[in-house]
Short mmCIF file of C-alpha atoms in Angstrom, two decimals:
data_model
loop_
_atom_site.label_atom_id
_atom_site.label_comp_id
_atom_site.label_asym_id
_atom_site.label_seq_id
_atom_site.Cartn_x
_atom_site.Cartn_y
_atom_site.Cartn_z
CA UNK A 1 110.63 55.94 97.16
CA UNK A 2 112.10 59.18 95.87
CA UNK A 3 114.12 59.19 92.66
CA UNK A 4 116.51 62.06 91.94
CA UNK A 5 118.55 62.91 88.85
CA UNK A 6 120.58 65.91 87.69
CA UNK A 7 121.48 67.29 84.26
CA UNK A 8 124.53 65.02 84.10
CA UNK A 9 122.42 61.89 84.76
CA UNK A 10 123.70 61.34 88.29
CA UNK A 11 120.82 59.60 90.04
CA UNK A 12 119.84 58.32 93.45
CA UNK A 13 116.92 56.36 94.94
CA UNK A 14 115.85 57.07 98.53
CA UNK A 15 113.57 54.70 100.45
CA UNK A 16 111.07 56.90 102.29
CA UNK A 17 110.26 54.66 105.24
CA UNK A 18 107.61 56.07 107.58
CA UNK A 19 108.68 59.73 107.65
CA UNK A 20 108.42 61.77 104.46
CA UNK A 21 110.27 64.67 106.11
CA UNK A 22 113.39 62.56 106.58
CA UNK A 23 113.33 61.60 102.91
CA UNK A 24 112.89 65.26 101.94
CA UNK A 25 115.91 66.29 104.02
CA UNK A 26 118.02 63.55 102.42
CA UNK A 27 116.91 64.50 98.90
CA UNK A 28 117.54 68.20 99.58
CA UNK A 29 121.10 67.35 100.63
CA UNK A 30 121.52 65.28 97.48
CA UNK A 31 120.31 68.24 95.41
CA UNK A 32 122.92 70.44 97.10
CA UNK A 33 125.61 67.94 96.09
CA UNK A 34 124.27 68.09 92.54
CA UNK A 35 124.94 71.84 92.59
CA UNK A 36 121.51 73.03 93.69
CA UNK A 37 119.30 71.57 90.95
CA UNK A 38 117.65 68.16 90.91
CA UNK A 39 114.74 66.56 89.08
CA UNK A 40 112.62 64.52 91.47
CA UNK A 41 109.94 61.84 91.21
CA UNK A 42 108.24 61.09 94.51
CA UNK A 43 105.17 60.29 96.59
CA UNK A 44 103.47 57.63 94.47
CA UNK A 45 99.90 57.17 95.67
CA UNK A 46 96.53 55.78 94.72
CA UNK A 47 93.80 57.98 93.30
CA UNK A 48 91.82 57.79 96.54
CA UNK A 49 94.84 58.98 98.54
CA UNK A 50 95.43 61.85 96.13
CA UNK A 51 91.81 63.02 96.41
CA UNK A 52 92.02 62.95 100.22
CA UNK A 53 95.38 64.67 100.65
CA UNK A 54 96.22 66.59 97.48
CA UNK A 55 95.59 70.20 96.54
CA UNK A 56 93.35 69.35 93.62
CA UNK A 57 92.97 71.28 90.34
CA UNK A 58 96.18 73.29 90.89
CA UNK A 59 97.23 72.97 87.26
CA UNK A 60 93.86 74.03 85.88
CA UNK A 61 93.82 76.96 88.32
CA UNK A 62 97.20 78.15 87.03
CA UNK A 63 95.94 77.80 83.46
CA UNK A 64 92.77 79.77 84.19
CA UNK A 65 94.73 82.49 86.00
CA UNK A 66 96.88 82.91 82.91
CA UNK A 67 93.80 83.24 80.72
CA UNK A 68 92.36 85.80 83.16
CA UNK A 69 95.52 87.93 82.91
CA UNK A 70 95.60 87.72 79.11
CA UNK A 71 91.94 88.76 78.92
CA UNK A 72 92.57 91.72 81.24
CA UNK A 73 95.47 92.89 79.08
CA UNK A 74 93.40 92.77 75.90
CA UNK A 75 90.62 94.77 77.57
CA UNK A 76 93.13 97.19 79.17
CA UNK A 77 91.78 96.30 82.61
CA UNK A 78 93.73 96.10 85.88
CA UNK A 79 95.22 92.56 85.82
CA UNK A 80 95.63 92.39 89.60
CA UNK A 81 92.00 93.28 90.24
CA UNK A 82 91.00 90.76 87.56
CA UNK A 83 93.03 88.04 89.29
CA UNK A 84 91.48 88.72 92.68
CA UNK A 85 87.97 88.89 91.23
CA UNK A 86 88.43 85.59 89.36
CA UNK A 87 89.81 83.83 92.44
CA UNK A 88 86.93 84.98 94.63
CA UNK A 89 84.03 84.63 92.19
CA UNK A 90 85.12 81.51 90.30
CA UNK A 91 87.14 79.56 92.86
CA UNK A 92 85.99 80.91 96.23
CA UNK A 93 89.52 81.98 97.19
CA UNK A 94 89.45 85.30 99.11
CA UNK A 95 92.71 86.99 98.18
CA UNK A 96 93.69 90.59 98.99
CA UNK A 97 95.94 93.32 97.60
CA UNK A 98 97.85 94.59 100.64
CA UNK A 99 100.73 96.73 99.31
CA UNK A 100 102.10 98.59 96.31
CA UNK A 101 105.75 99.52 96.40
CA UNK A 102 109.15 99.94 94.82
CA UNK A 103 112.07 97.61 95.55
CA UNK A 104 114.61 99.58 97.58
CA UNK A 105 116.87 96.81 98.89
CA UNK A 106 117.62 93.15 98.17
CA UNK A 107 119.76 91.07 100.51
CA UNK A 108 120.51 87.62 99.11
CA UNK A 109 122.30 84.93 101.09
CA UNK A 110 124.64 83.85 98.34
CA UNK A 111 125.53 80.17 98.53
CA UNK A 112 122.39 79.27 100.50
CA UNK A 113 121.30 76.98 97.65
CA UNK A 114 124.24 74.69 98.35
CA UNK A 115 124.40 75.13 102.14
CA UNK A 116 120.69 75.12 103.07
CA UNK A 117 118.94 73.77 99.99
CA UNK A 118 117.04 77.06 99.50
CA UNK A 119 117.71 80.36 97.75
CA UNK A 120 117.32 82.67 100.74
CA UNK A 121 117.12 86.42 101.28
CA UNK A 122 115.13 89.54 102.16
CA UNK A 123 113.55 92.34 100.13
CA UNK A 124 112.50 95.82 101.24
CA UNK A 125 109.71 97.71 99.47
CA UNK A 126 109.06 101.44 99.79
CA UNK A 127 105.35 102.22 99.60
CA UNK A 128 104.03 104.20 96.65
CA UNK A 129 100.62 105.56 95.66
CA UNK A 130 98.16 104.99 98.54
CA UNK A 131 100.93 103.18 100.49
CA UNK A 132 103.39 106.09 100.41
CA UNK A 133 105.17 106.46 103.75
CA UNK A 134 104.90 102.75 104.56
CA UNK A 135 107.56 100.06 104.23
CA UNK A 136 107.22 96.34 103.56
CA UNK A 137 109.75 93.59 104.23
CA UNK A 138 109.64 90.12 102.70
CA UNK A 139 111.60 87.00 103.57
CA UNK A 140 112.07 84.30 100.96
CA UNK A 141 113.37 80.75 100.73
CA UNK A 142 112.86 79.89 97.05
CA UNK A 143 109.33 81.34 97.47
CA UNK A 144 107.99 84.45 99.18
CA UNK A 145 107.30 83.29 102.74
CA UNK A 146 106.82 86.14 105.23
CA UNK A 147 105.45 89.64 104.63
CA UNK A 148 105.58 92.49 107.14
CA UNK A 149 104.30 96.04 106.70
CA UNK A 150 105.72 98.65 109.07
CA UNK A 151 106.90 95.81 111.30
CA UNK A 152 103.53 94.04 111.52
CA UNK A 153 103.20 90.50 110.17
CA UNK A 154 100.70 90.31 107.30
CA UNK A 155 101.29 86.83 105.89
CA UNK A 156 102.97 83.61 107.07
CA UNK A 157 103.43 80.23 105.38
CA UNK A 158 101.65 78.18 104.25
CA UNK A 159 99.50 81.15 103.14
CA UNK A 160 100.76 82.56 99.87
CA UNK A 161 102.39 85.81 98.84
CA UNK A 162 102.65 86.95 95.23
CA UNK A 163 104.46 90.00 93.86
CA UNK A 164 102.97 91.08 90.55
CA UNK A 165 103.88 93.60 87.89
CA UNK A 166 101.20 96.33 88.21
CA UNK A 167 100.92 96.80 84.45
CA UNK A 168 101.07 93.23 83.12
CA UNK A 169 100.09 91.05 86.09
CA UNK A 170 103.26 89.03 85.51
CA UNK A 171 104.44 87.23 88.67
CA UNK A 172 107.87 88.32 89.90
CA UNK A 173 109.84 85.39 91.30
CA UNK A 174 112.40 85.63 94.06
CA UNK A 175 115.23 84.94 91.61
CA UNK A 176 114.07 87.67 89.22
CA UNK A 177 113.33 90.53 91.64
CA UNK A 178 115.57 93.56 91.04
CA UNK A 179 116.21 96.97 92.60
CA UNK A 180 113.75 99.56 91.35
CA UNK A 181 110.98 97.15 90.35
CA UNK A 182 107.47 98.39 91.08
CA UNK A 183 105.22 95.65 92.39
CA UNK A 184 101.80 94.94 93.85
CA UNK A 185 101.67 92.41 96.68
CA UNK A 186 98.70 90.09 97.04
CA UNK A 187 98.13 87.37 99.62
CA UNK A 188 96.04 84.21 99.36
CA UNK A 189 94.92 81.62 101.92
CA UNK A 190 96.49 78.18 101.75
CA UNK A 191 94.40 75.12 100.91
CA UNK A 192 92.67 73.60 103.95
CA UNK A 193 94.86 70.47 103.69
CA UNK A 194 97.92 72.64 104.33
CA UNK A 195 96.34 74.29 107.39
CA UNK A 196 95.91 71.08 109.39
CA UNK A 197 98.26 70.54 112.37
CA UNK A 198 100.31 68.20 110.19
CA UNK A 199 100.33 70.77 107.40
CA UNK A 200 101.51 73.57 109.69
CA UNK A 201 104.23 71.29 111.04
CA UNK A 202 105.39 70.65 107.47
CA UNK A 203 104.75 74.03 105.79
CA UNK A 204 104.41 76.50 108.69
CA UNK A 205 106.70 79.34 109.79
CA UNK A 206 108.74 77.32 112.27
CA UNK A 207 109.61 74.71 109.63
CA UNK A 208 111.38 77.49 107.72
CA UNK A 209 113.13 78.80 110.84
CA UNK A 210 110.88 81.77 111.68
CA UNK A 211 110.07 82.39 115.34
CA UNK A 212 106.36 82.87 114.68
CA UNK A 213 103.26 80.77 115.28
CA UNK A 214 101.03 80.44 112.25
CA UNK A 215 98.15 82.89 112.04
CA UNK A 216 95.81 82.72 109.01
CA UNK A 217 95.77 85.79 106.80
CA UNK A 218 92.04 86.16 107.46
CA UNK A 219 92.87 87.03 111.09
CA UNK A 220 95.88 89.16 110.21
CA UNK A 221 93.84 91.20 107.73
CA UNK A 222 90.99 91.56 110.24
CA UNK A 223 93.47 93.20 112.58
CA UNK A 224 94.57 95.46 109.74
CA UNK A 225 90.97 96.45 108.92
CA UNK A 226 90.26 97.27 112.57
#
Protein backbone atom coordinates (compact mmCIF):
# COMPACT_ATOMS: atom_id res chain seq x y z
CA UNK A 1 0.00 0.00 0.00
CA UNK A 2 0.91 3.64 -0.52
CA UNK A 3 -0.23 6.24 2.00
CA UNK A 4 -0.36 9.91 0.98
CA UNK A 5 -1.04 13.04 3.02
CA UNK A 6 -0.74 16.78 2.41
CA UNK A 7 -0.15 19.77 4.68
CA UNK A 8 -3.90 20.06 5.34
CA UNK A 9 -4.13 16.41 6.46
CA UNK A 10 -5.99 15.21 3.39
CA UNK A 11 -4.96 11.57 3.07
CA UNK A 12 -5.42 8.61 0.77
CA UNK A 13 -4.45 4.92 0.78
CA UNK A 14 -3.71 3.18 -2.53
CA UNK A 15 -3.55 -0.60 -2.82
CA UNK A 16 -0.55 -1.37 -5.02
CA UNK A 17 -1.63 -4.68 -6.51
CA UNK A 18 0.96 -6.29 -8.78
CA UNK A 19 2.22 -3.21 -10.63
CA UNK A 20 4.09 -0.54 -8.66
CA UNK A 21 4.07 1.77 -11.69
CA UNK A 22 0.27 1.93 -11.67
CA UNK A 23 0.30 2.88 -8.00
CA UNK A 24 2.93 5.55 -8.69
CA UNK A 25 0.81 7.08 -11.46
CA UNK A 26 -2.24 7.14 -9.17
CA UNK A 27 -0.28 8.71 -6.31
CA UNK A 28 1.27 11.30 -8.63
CA UNK A 29 -2.23 12.32 -9.75
CA UNK A 30 -3.31 12.55 -6.12
CA UNK A 31 -0.31 14.79 -5.40
CA UNK A 32 -1.36 17.05 -8.28
CA UNK A 33 -4.81 17.35 -6.71
CA UNK A 34 -3.14 18.26 -3.43
CA UNK A 35 -1.49 21.18 -5.23
CA UNK A 36 1.78 19.52 -6.19
CA UNK A 37 3.10 18.46 -2.77
CA UNK A 38 2.44 15.19 -0.97
CA UNK A 39 4.10 13.22 1.81
CA UNK A 40 4.25 9.54 0.93
CA UNK A 41 4.87 6.28 2.77
CA UNK A 42 5.30 3.30 0.46
CA UNK A 43 6.98 0.05 -0.54
CA UNK A 44 7.10 -1.81 2.78
CA UNK A 45 9.51 -4.73 2.48
CA UNK A 46 11.53 -7.21 4.47
CA UNK A 47 15.21 -6.65 5.19
CA UNK A 48 16.20 -9.38 2.72
CA UNK A 49 14.19 -7.70 -0.05
CA UNK A 50 15.74 -4.33 0.72
CA UNK A 51 19.27 -5.75 0.53
CA UNK A 52 18.51 -7.36 -2.84
CA UNK A 53 16.76 -4.44 -4.51
CA UNK A 54 17.68 -1.24 -2.68
CA UNK A 55 20.42 1.29 -3.35
CA UNK A 56 22.15 0.71 -0.03
CA UNK A 57 24.06 3.26 2.07
CA UNK A 58 22.59 6.25 0.19
CA UNK A 59 22.10 8.25 3.38
CA UNK A 60 25.61 7.64 4.67
CA UNK A 61 26.99 8.53 1.22
CA UNK A 62 25.17 11.87 1.30
CA UNK A 63 26.50 12.49 4.82
CA UNK A 64 30.07 11.67 3.80
CA UNK A 65 29.83 13.87 0.69
CA UNK A 66 28.80 16.77 2.90
CA UNK A 67 31.78 16.19 5.17
CA UNK A 68 34.06 16.01 2.12
CA UNK A 69 32.82 19.41 0.90
CA UNK A 70 33.20 21.00 4.34
CA UNK A 71 36.75 19.67 4.63
CA UNK A 72 37.63 21.03 1.18
CA UNK A 73 36.31 24.47 2.11
CA UNK A 74 38.37 24.59 5.30
CA UNK A 75 41.51 23.61 3.39
CA UNK A 76 40.68 26.01 0.51
CA UNK A 77 40.73 23.09 -1.93
CA UNK A 78 38.58 22.63 -5.04
CA UNK A 79 35.33 21.11 -3.66
CA UNK A 80 34.35 19.55 -6.98
CA UNK A 81 37.68 17.76 -7.37
CA UNK A 82 37.40 16.66 -3.74
CA UNK A 83 33.94 15.21 -4.39
CA UNK A 84 35.07 13.26 -7.44
CA UNK A 85 38.19 11.98 -5.68
CA UNK A 86 36.18 10.83 -2.64
CA UNK A 87 33.59 9.06 -4.80
CA UNK A 88 36.24 7.21 -6.79
CA UNK A 89 38.71 6.37 -4.02
CA UNK A 90 36.31 5.71 -1.15
CA UNK A 91 33.18 4.41 -2.87
CA UNK A 92 34.39 3.17 -6.26
CA UNK A 93 32.05 5.52 -8.14
CA UNK A 94 33.76 6.90 -11.29
CA UNK A 95 32.27 10.36 -11.73
CA UNK A 96 33.47 13.02 -14.18
CA UNK A 97 33.47 16.80 -14.51
CA UNK A 98 32.23 17.43 -18.07
CA UNK A 99 31.38 21.15 -18.29
CA UNK A 100 31.81 24.55 -16.67
CA UNK A 101 29.42 27.26 -17.74
CA UNK A 102 27.18 30.22 -17.08
CA UNK A 103 23.39 30.00 -17.15
CA UNK A 104 22.20 31.91 -20.22
CA UNK A 105 18.59 30.76 -20.52
CA UNK A 106 15.96 29.01 -18.39
CA UNK A 107 12.69 27.79 -19.88
CA UNK A 108 10.29 26.50 -17.24
CA UNK A 109 7.00 24.81 -18.09
CA UNK A 110 4.90 26.65 -15.55
CA UNK A 111 2.02 24.57 -14.25
CA UNK A 112 3.71 21.27 -15.09
CA UNK A 113 3.67 20.34 -11.39
CA UNK A 114 -0.12 20.16 -11.46
CA UNK A 115 -0.54 18.87 -15.04
CA UNK A 116 2.28 16.30 -15.26
CA UNK A 117 3.35 15.73 -11.67
CA UNK A 118 6.85 17.09 -12.39
CA UNK A 119 8.50 20.51 -12.39
CA UNK A 120 9.72 20.54 -16.00
CA UNK A 121 11.98 22.73 -18.09
CA UNK A 122 15.26 23.33 -19.93
CA UNK A 123 18.45 25.22 -19.12
CA UNK A 124 21.16 26.50 -21.47
CA UNK A 125 24.75 26.96 -20.29
CA UNK A 126 27.39 28.99 -22.11
CA UNK A 127 30.84 27.45 -21.70
CA UNK A 128 33.48 29.35 -19.76
CA UNK A 129 37.15 28.74 -18.94
CA UNK A 130 38.36 25.65 -20.85
CA UNK A 131 34.81 25.14 -22.21
CA UNK A 132 34.55 28.59 -23.81
CA UNK A 133 32.84 28.40 -27.20
CA UNK A 134 30.78 25.34 -26.24
CA UNK A 135 27.13 25.20 -25.19
CA UNK A 136 25.34 22.76 -22.90
CA UNK A 137 21.62 22.05 -22.68
CA UNK A 138 19.91 20.30 -19.79
CA UNK A 139 16.39 18.92 -19.49
CA UNK A 140 14.83 18.51 -16.08
CA UNK A 141 11.75 16.93 -14.51
CA UNK A 142 12.20 17.69 -10.80
CA UNK A 143 15.80 16.45 -11.25
CA UNK A 144 18.43 17.03 -13.92
CA UNK A 145 17.79 14.26 -16.45
CA UNK A 146 19.47 14.82 -19.82
CA UNK A 147 22.69 16.68 -20.62
CA UNK A 148 23.88 17.59 -24.11
CA UNK A 149 27.03 19.46 -25.08
CA UNK A 150 27.07 21.02 -28.55
CA UNK A 151 24.14 18.77 -29.46
CA UNK A 152 25.77 15.51 -28.34
CA UNK A 153 24.17 13.50 -25.54
CA UNK A 154 26.48 13.19 -22.52
CA UNK A 155 24.18 11.79 -19.83
CA UNK A 156 20.80 10.04 -19.73
CA UNK A 157 18.71 8.75 -16.82
CA UNK A 158 19.10 6.82 -14.63
CA UNK A 159 22.72 8.10 -14.62
CA UNK A 160 23.01 11.24 -12.55
CA UNK A 161 23.75 14.87 -13.33
CA UNK A 162 24.75 17.40 -10.68
CA UNK A 163 25.27 21.14 -11.11
CA UNK A 164 27.58 22.48 -8.42
CA UNK A 165 28.72 25.92 -7.32
CA UNK A 166 32.40 26.08 -8.38
CA UNK A 167 33.46 27.91 -5.22
CA UNK A 168 31.45 26.16 -2.50
CA UNK A 169 30.52 22.78 -4.01
CA UNK A 170 26.90 23.49 -3.11
CA UNK A 171 24.44 21.55 -5.30
CA UNK A 172 22.15 23.73 -7.41
CA UNK A 173 18.67 22.25 -7.66
CA UNK A 174 16.35 22.67 -10.61
CA UNK A 175 14.04 24.93 -8.59
CA UNK A 176 16.92 27.18 -7.50
CA UNK A 177 18.82 27.64 -10.78
CA UNK A 178 18.89 31.26 -11.94
CA UNK A 179 20.13 33.27 -14.92
CA UNK A 180 23.79 34.18 -14.57
CA UNK A 181 24.75 31.37 -12.19
CA UNK A 182 28.17 29.85 -12.82
CA UNK A 183 28.18 26.09 -12.41
CA UNK A 184 30.28 22.98 -12.85
CA UNK A 185 28.49 19.92 -14.21
CA UNK A 186 29.46 16.45 -13.04
CA UNK A 187 27.95 13.11 -14.03
CA UNK A 188 27.82 9.86 -12.08
CA UNK A 189 26.83 6.30 -13.02
CA UNK A 190 23.59 4.94 -11.60
CA UNK A 191 23.60 2.01 -9.19
CA UNK A 192 23.65 -1.38 -10.93
CA UNK A 193 20.11 -2.13 -9.67
CA UNK A 194 18.84 0.84 -11.67
CA UNK A 195 20.61 -0.31 -14.85
CA UNK A 196 18.79 -3.64 -15.13
CA UNK A 197 16.16 -3.97 -17.91
CA UNK A 198 13.48 -3.41 -15.27
CA UNK A 199 15.37 -0.40 -13.94
CA UNK A 200 15.73 1.17 -17.39
CA UNK A 201 12.02 0.60 -18.01
CA UNK A 202 11.25 2.42 -14.76
CA UNK A 203 13.97 5.11 -14.66
CA UNK A 204 15.26 5.30 -18.25
CA UNK A 205 14.93 8.09 -20.84
CA UNK A 206 11.75 6.78 -22.46
CA UNK A 207 9.93 6.68 -19.13
CA UNK A 208 10.42 10.45 -18.94
CA UNK A 209 9.32 10.98 -22.55
CA UNK A 210 12.73 11.33 -24.24
CA UNK A 211 13.20 9.65 -27.62
CA UNK A 212 16.53 8.12 -26.66
CA UNK A 213 17.70 4.63 -25.78
CA UNK A 214 19.73 4.45 -22.60
CA UNK A 215 23.50 4.54 -23.04
CA UNK A 216 25.71 4.42 -19.91
CA UNK A 217 27.86 7.48 -19.30
CA UNK A 218 30.96 5.28 -19.46
CA UNK A 219 30.27 4.73 -23.18
CA UNK A 220 29.23 8.33 -23.82
CA UNK A 221 32.42 9.63 -22.20
CA UNK A 222 34.54 7.11 -24.12
CA UNK A 223 33.16 8.63 -27.32
CA UNK A 224 34.02 12.08 -25.98
CA UNK A 225 37.59 11.03 -25.11
CA UNK A 226 38.11 9.55 -28.59
